[in-house]
mmCIF file of C-alpha atoms in Angstrom:
data_model
loop_
_atom_site.group_PDB
_atom_site.id
_atom_site.type_symbol
_atom_site.label_atom_id
_atom_site.label_comp_id
_atom_site.label_asym_id
_atom_site.label_seq_id
_atom_site.Cartn_x
_atom_site.Cartn_y
_atom_site.Cartn_z
ATOM 1 C CA MET A 1 -25.957 -25.143 27.004
ATOM 2 C CA LEU A 2 -29.384 -24.467 24.992
ATOM 3 C CA PHE A 3 -31.367 -23.315 28.234
ATOM 4 C CA LEU A 4 -27.887 -21.040 28.719
ATOM 5 C CA LEU A 5 -28.179 -19.109 25.349
ATOM 6 C CA ILE A 6 -32.224 -18.898 25.674
ATOM 7 C CA LEU A 7 -31.679 -17.301 28.867
ATOM 8 C CA CYS A 8 -29.417 -14.982 27.949
ATOM 9 C CA CYS A 9 -31.026 -14.097 24.899
ATOM 10 C CA ALA A 10 -34.478 -13.374 26.421
ATOM 11 C CA THR A 11 -32.867 -11.438 28.931
ATOM 12 C CA ALA A 12 -30.657 -9.362 26.688
ATOM 13 C CA PHE A 13 -33.892 -8.768 24.763
ATOM 14 C CA VAL A 14 -35.985 -7.502 27.173
ATOM 15 C CA CYS A 15 -33.344 -5.077 28.805
ATOM 16 C CA THR A 16 -32.380 -3.652 25.668
ATOM 17 C CA GLY A 17 -35.969 -3.221 24.491
ATOM 18 C CA LEU A 18 -36.450 -1.193 28.227
ATOM 19 C CA LEU A 19 -33.541 0.648 27.085
ATOM 20 C CA ILE A 20 -35.015 1.953 24.107
ATOM 21 C CA ARG A 21 -37.723 3.013 25.569
ATOM 22 C CA PHE A 22 -36.604 4.569 28.221
ATOM 23 C CA ALA A 23 -33.362 5.676 27.456
ATOM 24 C CA ARG A 24 -33.660 7.873 24.799
ATOM 25 C CA LYS A 25 -32.992 11.686 26.477
ATOM 26 C CA HIS A 26 -29.484 10.508 26.773
ATOM 27 C CA ALA A 27 -29.205 10.015 22.885
ATOM 28 C CA GLN A 28 -29.428 13.639 22.140
ATOM 29 C CA ARG A 29 -26.004 14.087 23.473
ATOM 30 C CA TYR A 30 -23.999 12.423 20.368
ATOM 31 C CA ALA A 31 -22.996 15.042 18.138
ATOM 32 C CA ALA A 32 -24.480 14.859 14.631
ATOM 33 C CA TRP A 33 -21.214 16.449 13.101
ATOM 34 C CA LEU A 34 -19.087 13.441 14.692
ATOM 35 C CA PRO A 35 -17.004 11.787 11.881
ATOM 36 C CA GLN A 36 -18.055 8.398 12.777
ATOM 37 C CA ARG A 37 -21.813 8.778 12.958
ATOM 38 C CA PHE A 38 -23.566 7.449 9.795
ATOM 39 C CA HIS A 39 -27.380 7.190 11.057
ATOM 40 C CA ALA A 40 -30.337 9.757 11.558
ATOM 41 C CA GLY A 41 -32.139 10.688 14.789
ATOM 42 C CA ASP A 42 -31.127 10.090 18.222
ATOM 43 C CA VAL A 43 -30.416 6.239 18.734
ATOM 44 C CA PRO A 44 -29.586 5.064 22.383
ATOM 45 C CA ARG A 45 -26.044 3.741 22.694
ATOM 46 C CA LEU A 46 -26.768 1.657 26.088
ATOM 47 C CA GLY A 47 -26.747 -2.136 24.622
ATOM 48 C CA GLY A 48 -23.537 -2.792 26.134
ATOM 49 C CA ALA A 49 -25.747 -2.240 29.541
ATOM 50 C CA GLY A 50 -28.499 -4.427 28.448
ATOM 51 C CA MET A 51 -25.861 -7.478 27.312
ATOM 52 C CA LEU A 52 -23.575 -7.076 30.702
ATOM 53 C CA VAL A 53 -26.959 -7.630 32.461
ATOM 54 C CA ALA A 54 -27.757 -10.410 29.922
ATOM 55 C CA CYS A 55 -24.525 -12.461 30.504
ATOM 56 C CA THR A 56 -24.777 -11.637 34.760
ATOM 57 C CA VAL A 57 -27.790 -13.624 35.005
ATOM 58 C CA GLY A 58 -26.134 -16.288 32.770
ATOM 59 C CA TRP A 59 -23.393 -16.581 34.907
ATOM 60 C CA VAL A 60 -25.143 -16.348 37.999
ATOM 61 C CA TRP A 61 -27.513 -19.105 36.735
ATOM 62 C CA MET A 62 -23.949 -21.205 36.318
ATOM 63 C CA LEU A 63 -23.078 -20.379 39.904
ATOM 64 C CA LEU A 64 -26.654 -21.343 41.346
ATOM 65 C CA SER A 65 -25.962 -24.917 39.339
ATOM 66 C CA TYR A 66 -22.378 -24.964 40.968
ATOM 67 C CA GLN A 67 -24.661 -24.334 44.586
ATOM 68 C CA PHE A 68 -26.977 -26.984 44.222
ATOM 69 C CA GLN A 69 -25.798 -29.224 42.158
ATOM 70 C CA LEU A 70 -28.224 -29.322 39.274
ATOM 71 C CA ARG A 71 -27.642 -32.276 36.921
ATOM 72 C CA ASN A 72 -27.041 -31.598 33.116
ATOM 73 C CA GLN A 73 -25.733 -27.682 33.693
ATOM 74 C CA THR A 74 -22.435 -26.184 33.467
ATOM 75 C CA TYR A 75 -20.954 -25.471 36.970
ATOM 76 C CA LEU A 76 -18.786 -22.057 37.470
ATOM 77 C CA ASP A 77 -16.745 -21.370 40.949
ATOM 78 C CA PRO A 78 -18.104 -18.546 43.061
ATOM 79 C CA HIS A 79 -14.888 -17.067 43.857
ATOM 80 C CA LEU A 80 -12.989 -17.589 40.201
ATOM 81 C CA ALA A 81 -16.419 -15.997 38.670
ATOM 82 C CA ALA A 82 -17.165 -12.688 41.109
ATOM 83 C CA SER A 83 -13.029 -11.531 40.525
ATOM 84 C CA VAL A 84 -13.370 -12.366 36.435
ATOM 85 C CA TRP A 85 -17.023 -10.515 36.821
ATOM 86 C CA LEU A 86 -15.611 -7.921 38.079
ATOM 87 C CA ALA A 87 -12.587 -7.707 35.580
ATOM 88 C CA ILE A 88 -15.132 -7.523 32.841
ATOM 89 C CA ALA A 89 -17.339 -4.943 34.218
ATOM 90 C CA ILE A 90 -14.580 -2.540 34.729
ATOM 91 C CA PRO A 91 -14.108 -1.225 31.286
ATOM 92 C CA VAL A 92 -17.330 -1.940 30.484
ATOM 93 C CA VAL A 93 -19.025 0.412 33.009
ATOM 94 C CA GLY A 94 -16.403 2.738 31.997
ATOM 95 C CA GLY A 95 -17.438 2.365 28.352
ATOM 96 C CA ILE A 96 -21.273 2.983 29.202
ATOM 97 C CA ALA A 97 -20.136 6.133 31.237
ATOM 98 C CA GLU A 98 -19.005 7.177 27.799
ATOM 99 C CA ASP A 99 -21.971 6.150 26.187
ATOM 100 C CA LEU A 100 -23.744 8.498 28.696
ATOM 101 C CA THR A 101 -22.173 11.418 29.031
ATOM 102 C CA GLN A 102 -19.171 11.506 25.963
ATOM 103 C CA ARG A 103 -16.772 13.133 28.522
ATOM 104 C CA LEU A 104 -14.456 10.072 29.091
ATOM 105 C CA PRO A 105 -10.946 10.616 27.151
ATOM 106 C CA ALA A 106 -9.786 7.651 25.311
ATOM 107 C CA ARG A 107 -6.697 7.311 27.518
ATOM 108 C CA TYR A 108 -8.739 6.549 30.596
ATOM 109 C CA ARG A 109 -10.694 3.901 28.838
ATOM 110 C CA LEU A 110 -7.585 2.797 27.634
ATOM 111 C CA LEU A 111 -6.108 2.364 31.564
ATOM 112 C CA LEU A 112 -9.869 0.665 32.361
ATOM 113 C CA THR A 113 -8.996 -1.758 30.127
ATOM 114 C CA LEU A 114 -5.550 -2.471 30.888
ATOM 115 C CA ALA A 115 -6.626 -2.448 34.879
ATOM 116 C CA ALA A 116 -9.096 -5.117 33.633
ATOM 117 C CA ALA A 117 -6.835 -7.457 31.645
ATOM 118 C CA THR A 118 -4.248 -7.481 34.400
ATOM 119 C CA LEU A 119 -6.561 -8.296 36.891
ATOM 120 C CA ALA A 120 -7.877 -11.094 34.333
ATOM 121 C CA VAL A 121 -4.250 -12.415 33.924
ATOM 122 C CA ALA A 122 -3.881 -12.605 37.661
ATOM 123 C CA VAL A 123 -6.990 -14.396 38.364
ATOM 124 C CA LEU A 124 -6.790 -16.686 35.907
ATOM 125 C CA GLU A 125 -3.089 -17.212 35.874
ATOM 126 C CA LEU A 126 -3.144 -16.787 32.175
ATOM 127 C CA GLY A 127 -0.285 -16.231 29.776
ATOM 128 C CA VAL A 128 0.788 -16.305 26.330
ATOM 129 C CA THR A 129 2.897 -19.434 26.514
ATOM 130 C CA ARG A 130 3.432 -20.317 22.897
ATOM 131 C CA LEU A 131 3.080 -18.750 19.832
ATOM 132 C CA GLY A 132 3.286 -21.916 17.320
ATOM 133 C CA ILE A 133 6.969 -21.524 15.938
ATOM 134 C CA ALA A 134 8.997 -24.478 17.180
ATOM 135 C CA TRP A 135 12.230 -22.507 17.084
ATOM 136 C CA ILE A 136 11.017 -19.419 19.160
ATOM 137 C CA ASP A 137 8.634 -21.573 21.683
ATOM 138 C CA SER A 138 11.875 -22.956 23.012
ATOM 139 C CA TRP A 139 13.000 -20.059 24.143
ATOM 140 C CA TRP A 140 9.646 -18.093 24.893
ATOM 141 C CA SER A 141 8.166 -20.431 27.000
ATOM 142 C CA GLY A 142 10.735 -19.644 29.665
ATOM 143 C CA MET A 143 10.267 -15.912 29.525
ATOM 144 C CA VAL A 144 7.395 -15.679 32.023
ATOM 145 C CA TYR A 145 7.151 -12.076 31.906
ATOM 146 C CA LEU A 146 6.499 -11.446 28.464
ATOM 147 C CA ASN A 147 4.201 -14.371 28.411
ATOM 148 C CA ILE A 148 1.969 -12.541 30.917
ATOM 149 C CA ALA A 149 2.569 -9.032 29.312
ATOM 150 C CA LEU A 150 1.107 -10.359 25.859
ATOM 151 C CA ALA A 151 -1.602 -11.852 27.790
ATOM 152 C CA VAL A 152 -2.452 -8.196 29.186
ATOM 153 C CA PHE A 153 -1.710 -6.492 25.879
ATOM 154 C CA ALA A 154 -4.229 -8.975 24.016
ATOM 155 C CA ILE A 155 -6.478 -8.967 26.441
ATOM 156 C CA SER A 156 -6.445 -4.905 27.089
ATOM 157 C CA GLY A 157 -6.262 -4.301 23.054
ATOM 158 C CA LEU A 158 -9.174 -6.558 21.935
ATOM 159 C CA PRO A 159 -11.993 -4.434 23.326
ATOM 160 C CA HIS A 160 -10.485 -1.557 21.516
ATOM 161 C CA ALA A 161 -10.328 -3.497 18.288
ATOM 162 C CA PHE A 162 -14.313 -4.437 18.877
ATOM 163 C CA ASN A 163 -14.934 -0.955 19.876
ATOM 164 C CA LEU A 164 -13.019 0.168 16.145
ATOM 165 C CA ILE A 165 -15.191 -1.961 13.754
ATOM 166 C CA ASP A 166 -18.738 -1.095 15.560
ATOM 167 C CA GLY A 167 -19.795 1.313 13.317
ATOM 168 C CA TYR A 168 -22.798 0.239 11.276
ATOM 169 C CA ASN A 169 -26.176 -2.109 12.377
ATOM 170 C CA GLY A 170 -25.094 -5.429 13.218
ATOM 171 C CA LEU A 171 -21.533 -5.141 12.013
ATOM 172 C CA ALA A 172 -19.493 -5.808 15.359
ATOM 173 C CA GLY A 173 -22.443 -7.716 16.916
ATOM 174 C CA LEU A 174 -22.580 -10.532 14.506
ATOM 175 C CA VAL A 175 -18.860 -10.662 14.439
ATOM 176 C CA ALA A 176 -18.736 -11.479 18.261
ATOM 177 C CA LEU A 177 -21.514 -13.793 17.669
ATOM 178 C CA ILE A 178 -19.529 -15.876 14.975
ATOM 179 C CA CYS A 179 -16.267 -15.413 16.866
ATOM 180 C CA CYS A 180 -17.962 -16.862 20.049
ATOM 181 C CA MET A 181 -19.744 -19.478 18.472
ATOM 182 C CA ALA A 182 -16.082 -20.813 17.098
ATOM 183 C CA ILE A 183 -14.864 -20.614 20.172
ATOM 184 C CA ALA A 184 -17.369 -22.721 22.005
ATOM 185 C CA TYR A 185 -17.032 -25.358 19.268
ATOM 186 C CA VAL A 186 -13.336 -25.741 19.845
ATOM 187 C CA ALA A 187 -13.510 -25.647 23.784
ATOM 188 C CA LEU A 188 -16.316 -28.501 22.883
ATOM 189 C CA GLN A 189 -14.008 -30.222 20.788
ATOM 190 C CA VAL A 190 -11.164 -30.048 23.673
ATOM 191 C CA GLY A 191 -13.704 -30.953 26.352
ATOM 192 C CA ASP A 192 -14.035 -27.641 28.211
ATOM 193 C CA ARG A 193 -17.678 -27.044 28.846
ATOM 194 C CA GLN A 194 -17.197 -24.724 31.310
ATOM 195 C CA LEU A 195 -15.192 -22.432 28.743
ATOM 196 C CA ALA A 196 -17.985 -22.848 26.172
ATOM 197 C CA ALA A 197 -20.557 -21.998 28.566
ATOM 198 C CA PHE A 198 -18.727 -18.710 29.507
ATOM 199 C CA VAL A 199 -18.658 -17.498 25.820
ATOM 200 C CA LEU A 200 -22.195 -19.022 24.859
ATOM 201 C CA THR A 201 -23.815 -16.702 27.838
ATOM 202 C CA LEU A 202 -22.221 -13.886 25.741
ATOM 203 C CA ALA A 203 -23.510 -15.145 22.449
ATOM 204 C CA GLY A 204 -27.027 -15.363 23.785
ATOM 205 C CA ALA A 205 -26.658 -11.795 24.971
ATOM 206 C CA THR A 206 -25.513 -10.486 21.537
ATOM 207 C CA ALA A 207 -28.202 -12.397 20.100
ATOM 208 C CA GLY A 208 -30.797 -10.900 22.050
ATOM 209 C CA PHE A 209 -29.049 -7.483 21.388
ATOM 210 C CA LEU A 210 -28.958 -7.798 17.635
ATOM 211 C CA VAL A 211 -32.880 -8.202 17.156
ATOM 212 C CA TRP A 212 -33.441 -4.503 17.938
ATOM 213 C CA ASN A 213 -29.734 -3.578 16.752
ATOM 214 C CA TYR A 214 -30.388 -5.140 13.054
ATOM 215 C CA PRO A 215 -31.769 -4.030 10.375
ATOM 216 C CA ARG A 216 -33.789 -1.448 12.284
ATOM 217 C CA GLY A 217 -30.779 0.290 14.461
ATOM 218 C CA LEU A 218 -33.288 1.150 17.168
ATOM 219 C CA ILE A 219 -29.996 0.769 19.682
ATOM 220 C CA PHE A 220 -26.546 0.599 19.748
ATOM 221 C CA ALA A 221 -23.572 -1.092 21.524
ATOM 222 C CA GLY A 222 -21.847 1.821 22.338
ATOM 223 C CA ASP A 223 -18.364 1.739 23.848
ATOM 224 C CA GLY A 224 -19.668 -0.493 26.975
ATOM 225 C CA GLY A 225 -21.101 -3.184 24.392
ATOM 226 C CA ALA A 226 -17.529 -3.333 22.558
ATOM 227 C CA TYR A 227 -15.590 -3.749 25.456
ATOM 228 C CA LEU A 228 -17.693 -6.636 26.730
ATOM 229 C CA TRP A 229 -17.040 -8.501 23.481
ATOM 230 C CA GLY A 230 -13.813 -7.883 23.198
ATOM 231 C CA ILE A 231 -12.822 -8.570 26.821
ATOM 232 C CA VAL A 232 -14.680 -11.928 27.259
ATOM 233 C CA ILE A 233 -13.557 -13.279 23.677
ATOM 234 C CA ALA A 234 -10.179 -12.124 24.627
ATOM 235 C CA VAL A 235 -10.386 -13.843 27.886
ATOM 236 C CA ALA A 236 -11.839 -16.970 26.530
ATOM 237 C CA CYS A 237 -9.011 -17.181 23.476
ATOM 238 C CA VAL A 238 -5.856 -17.004 25.831
ATOM 239 C CA ALA A 239 -7.455 -19.734 28.353
ATOM 240 C CA LEU A 240 -8.017 -21.882 25.246
ATOM 241 C CA VAL A 241 -4.588 -21.633 24.046
ATOM 242 C CA GLN A 242 -2.654 -21.856 27.441
ATOM 243 C CA ARG A 243 -5.131 -24.878 28.557
ATOM 244 C CA TYR A 244 -5.138 -27.323 25.495
ATOM 245 C CA THR A 245 -1.459 -27.647 23.774
ATOM 246 C CA GLN A 246 -3.435 -29.031 20.806
ATOM 247 C CA VAL A 247 -5.441 -25.792 20.102
ATOM 248 C CA SER A 248 -3.012 -23.614 18.123
ATOM 249 C CA PRO A 249 -2.259 -20.020 19.302
ATOM 250 C CA TRP A 250 -2.948 -18.762 15.753
ATOM 251 C CA PHE A 251 -6.637 -20.158 15.948
ATOM 252 C CA PRO A 252 -7.562 -17.052 17.665
ATOM 253 C CA VAL A 253 -5.457 -14.672 15.798
ATOM 254 C CA LEU A 254 -7.010 -15.751 12.457
ATOM 255 C CA LEU A 255 -10.289 -16.153 14.055
ATOM 256 C CA LEU A 256 -9.907 -12.259 14.982
ATOM 257 C CA ILE A 257 -7.620 -10.931 12.661
ATOM 258 C CA TYR A 258 -10.277 -8.776 10.932
ATOM 259 C CA PRO A 259 -10.850 -6.429 13.997
ATOM 260 C CA VAL A 260 -7.172 -6.980 15.046
ATOM 261 C CA TRP A 261 -6.000 -6.388 11.663
ATOM 262 C CA GLU A 262 -8.164 -3.339 11.294
ATOM 263 C CA THR A 263 -6.864 -1.722 14.269
ATOM 264 C CA LEU A 264 -3.297 -2.145 13.319
ATOM 265 C CA PHE A 265 -3.535 -0.734 9.811
ATOM 266 C CA SER A 266 -5.541 2.393 10.873
ATOM 267 C CA ILE A 267 -2.552 3.098 13.741
ATOM 268 C CA TYR A 268 0.026 2.843 10.953
ATOM 269 C CA ARG A 269 -2.657 4.874 8.317
ATOM 270 C CA LYS A 270 -3.096 7.254 10.996
ATOM 271 C CA ALA A 271 0.427 7.633 12.061
ATOM 272 C CA ALA A 272 1.664 7.992 8.174
ATOM 273 C CA ARG A 273 -0.541 10.838 7.981
ATOM 274 C CA GLY A 274 1.042 12.345 11.221
ATOM 275 C CA GLN A 275 -2.269 12.210 12.835
ATOM 276 C CA SER A 276 -2.649 10.737 16.319
ATOM 277 C CA PRO A 277 -4.034 7.230 16.725
ATOM 278 C CA GLY A 278 -6.952 8.549 19.008
ATOM 279 C CA VAL A 279 -8.339 10.955 16.950
ATOM 280 C CA ALA A 280 -11.256 9.419 14.769
ATOM 281 C CA ASP A 281 -11.533 9.424 11.132
ATOM 282 C CA ALA A 282 -14.233 8.158 8.710
ATOM 283 C CA LEU A 283 -11.337 6.113 6.587
ATOM 284 C CA HIS A 284 -11.793 2.834 8.053
ATOM 285 C CA PHE A 285 -12.469 -0.297 6.008
ATOM 286 C CA HIS A 286 -16.425 -0.240 7.069
ATOM 287 C CA GLN A 287 -16.651 3.544 6.296
ATOM 288 C CA LEU A 288 -15.255 3.497 2.800
ATOM 289 C CA ILE A 289 -17.268 0.683 1.922
ATOM 290 C CA TYR A 290 -20.330 2.608 3.051
ATOM 291 C CA ARG A 291 -19.488 5.645 1.179
ATOM 292 C CA ARG A 292 -17.764 4.007 -2.336
ATOM 293 C CA VAL A 293 -19.159 0.234 -2.432
ATOM 294 C CA VAL A 294 -22.817 0.755 -1.304
ATOM 295 C CA ARG A 295 -24.414 3.434 -3.323
ATOM 296 C CA GLY A 296 -28.239 4.797 -3.049
ATOM 297 C CA VAL A 297 -30.011 2.158 -2.510
ATOM 298 C CA PHE A 298 -33.696 3.804 -2.434
ATOM 299 C CA HIS A 299 -35.344 7.041 -3.896
ATOM 300 C CA ASP A 300 -36.619 7.793 -0.219
ATOM 301 C CA ASP A 301 -36.203 10.355 2.417
ATOM 302 C CA GLU A 302 -32.052 10.837 3.714
ATOM 303 C CA ALA A 303 -33.091 8.880 7.174
ATOM 304 C CA ARG A 304 -34.360 5.707 5.552
ATOM 305 C CA ARG A 305 -31.985 6.079 2.394
ATOM 306 C CA MET A 306 -28.965 6.319 5.179
ATOM 307 C CA LEU A 307 -30.540 3.626 7.245
ATOM 308 C CA MET A 308 -30.510 1.135 4.063
ATOM 309 C CA ARG A 309 -26.873 2.152 3.446
ATOM 310 C CA ASN A 310 -25.808 1.127 6.904
ATOM 311 C CA ASN A 311 -27.962 -2.164 6.497
ATOM 312 C CA ARG A 312 -26.155 -3.146 3.435
ATOM 313 C CA THR A 313 -22.724 -2.367 4.677
ATOM 314 C CA SER A 314 -22.534 -4.940 7.052
ATOM 315 C CA PRO A 315 -22.991 -7.943 4.753
ATOM 316 C CA TYR A 316 -19.681 -6.843 3.278
ATOM 317 C CA LEU A 317 -17.781 -7.395 6.192
ATOM 318 C CA TRP A 318 -19.678 -10.439 7.284
ATOM 319 C CA GLY A 319 -18.622 -12.156 4.175
ATOM 320 C CA PHE A 320 -14.976 -10.999 5.095
ATOM 321 C CA THR A 321 -15.411 -12.045 8.776
ATOM 322 C CA ILE A 322 -16.879 -15.826 7.493
ATOM 323 C CA LEU A 323 -13.581 -16.140 4.865
ATOM 324 C CA THR A 324 -11.455 -15.946 8.279
ATOM 325 C CA VAL A 325 -13.718 -17.907 10.748
ATOM 326 C CA VAL A 326 -14.480 -21.004 8.361
ATOM 327 C CA PRO A 327 -10.614 -21.944 7.950
ATOM 328 C CA ALA A 328 -9.899 -21.183 11.774
ATOM 329 C CA VAL A 329 -12.509 -23.310 13.051
ATOM 330 C CA LEU A 330 -11.664 -26.299 10.355
ATOM 331 C CA PHE A 331 -8.126 -26.089 11.131
ATOM 332 C CA TRP A 332 -7.871 -25.062 14.643
ATOM 333 C CA ASN A 333 -4.863 -27.268 15.489
ATOM 334 C CA ASN A 334 -2.888 -26.658 12.404
ATOM 335 C CA THR A 335 -0.823 -23.970 12.890
ATOM 336 C CA ARG A 336 0.652 -23.934 9.125
ATOM 337 C CA VAL A 337 -2.643 -23.610 7.587
ATOM 338 C CA LEU A 338 -3.457 -21.012 9.985
ATOM 339 C CA MET A 339 -0.538 -18.926 9.270
ATOM 340 C CA PHE A 340 -1.279 -19.194 5.353
ATOM 341 C CA PHE A 341 -4.859 -17.927 5.893
ATOM 342 C CA THR A 342 -3.648 -15.273 8.259
ATOM 343 C CA ALA A 343 -1.372 -13.812 5.716
ATOM 344 C CA LEU A 344 -3.929 -14.205 3.297
ATOM 345 C CA PHE A 345 -6.039 -12.006 5.245
ATOM 346 C CA VAL A 346 -3.911 -9.460 5.362
ATOM 347 C CA VAL A 347 -2.946 -9.378 1.561
ATOM 348 C CA SER A 348 -6.632 -9.295 0.652
ATOM 349 C CA TYR A 349 -7.511 -6.639 3.450
ATOM 350 C CA VAL A 350 -4.710 -4.209 2.057
ATOM 351 C CA TRP A 351 -5.215 -5.004 -1.530
ATOM 352 C CA SER A 352 -9.226 -4.304 -1.261
ATOM 353 C CA TYR A 353 -8.775 -0.734 0.921
ATOM 354 C CA VAL A 354 -5.965 -0.085 -1.918
ATOM 355 C CA THR A 355 -8.654 -0.780 -4.656
ATOM 356 C CA ILE A 356 -11.570 1.153 -2.629
ATOM 357 C CA VAL A 357 -9.592 4.014 -2.345
ATOM 358 C CA ARG A 358 -8.524 4.085 -5.822
ATOM 359 C CA PHE A 359 -12.075 4.297 -6.752
ATOM 360 C CA ARG A 360 -11.386 0.628 -8.946
ATOM 361 C CA VAL A 361 -13.839 -1.200 -7.427
ATOM 362 C CA GLN A 362 -15.628 -3.623 -9.819
ATOM 363 C CA ARG A 363 -19.529 -2.970 -11.193
ATOM 364 C CA TRP A 364 -20.498 -6.324 -10.086
ATOM 365 C CA VAL A 365 -19.410 -5.407 -6.376
ATOM 366 C CA ARG A 366 -21.469 -2.256 -5.934
ATOM 367 C CA LEU A 367 -24.846 -2.672 -4.702
ATOM 368 C CA ARG A 368 -27.186 -0.254 -6.521
ATOM 369 C CA LYS A 369 -31.142 -0.219 -6.822
#
């Protein structure tokens, strides 16, 4: 597993470095007036391509291990791997196309993630067969089509949730890295080395990408990177809960509650204002922290000041994520505790959001020079 991590990390590091060197022209197409833009200069948004190559290298290594029966290596079935790779590549390639052209509408990207989720569910025979609530599970377990529909919904929705929180250097990348490590830990607890290795390839690829992304912001993950994080993590979570009854279905809910709740809350917020959920704005939680919590950091030129504020925004959300990941890992088999921490996060999020909107942030929370 350690070799797999190092291999994917090194591959992603090299690939993203090459993209930084040779892919700067496409970055000029990303308009400066977009509300979600919080950086100066033209930065490539092709980190997802580098991470996809790194993950592919890791999965190919697992295939070779299967083919040649290498000792002390985790195997991957070739036919299954090819189908899963195709399901992952469909939305990621679509995201990369959007990163390159800025012309792929959101509804088409949603259709791509939906098609990928449907393919993954069909190939792996996935379904959300348990909800963790006894009086509902007795009825839910017999509703096969609803089990499949919820799995498709979860797998197709999480890529967009990661895309929503991917706004600042290192933010979504470190969230994805932490989630991958947590899933791998629980998978190893129940003895599933293959599933653990599957997500560790993404963890290694993300680590190699983060070397360039944080703190200097030399390359961004883009839609392709967000879709890669979302679909791999979603597939792993659904498979983990389905295969092992000792894993609570609320483990992935609490683990991923930050990007999931950010998405749901944003949909509600925009609907309440009469806006389409697909319209970009600058009122997401991480954007409010950037504007109203992280104040002027250095008296420097505008580009450097923007970069430093960008970098100091992510740790706030990393801390928020740690507060959900730690109890998720500690109580991965205890549904009631997981439900409690999930509700606690939702209340804390809404309270924090309203507090920031109303300019009631305490002085000790703000970062100033």
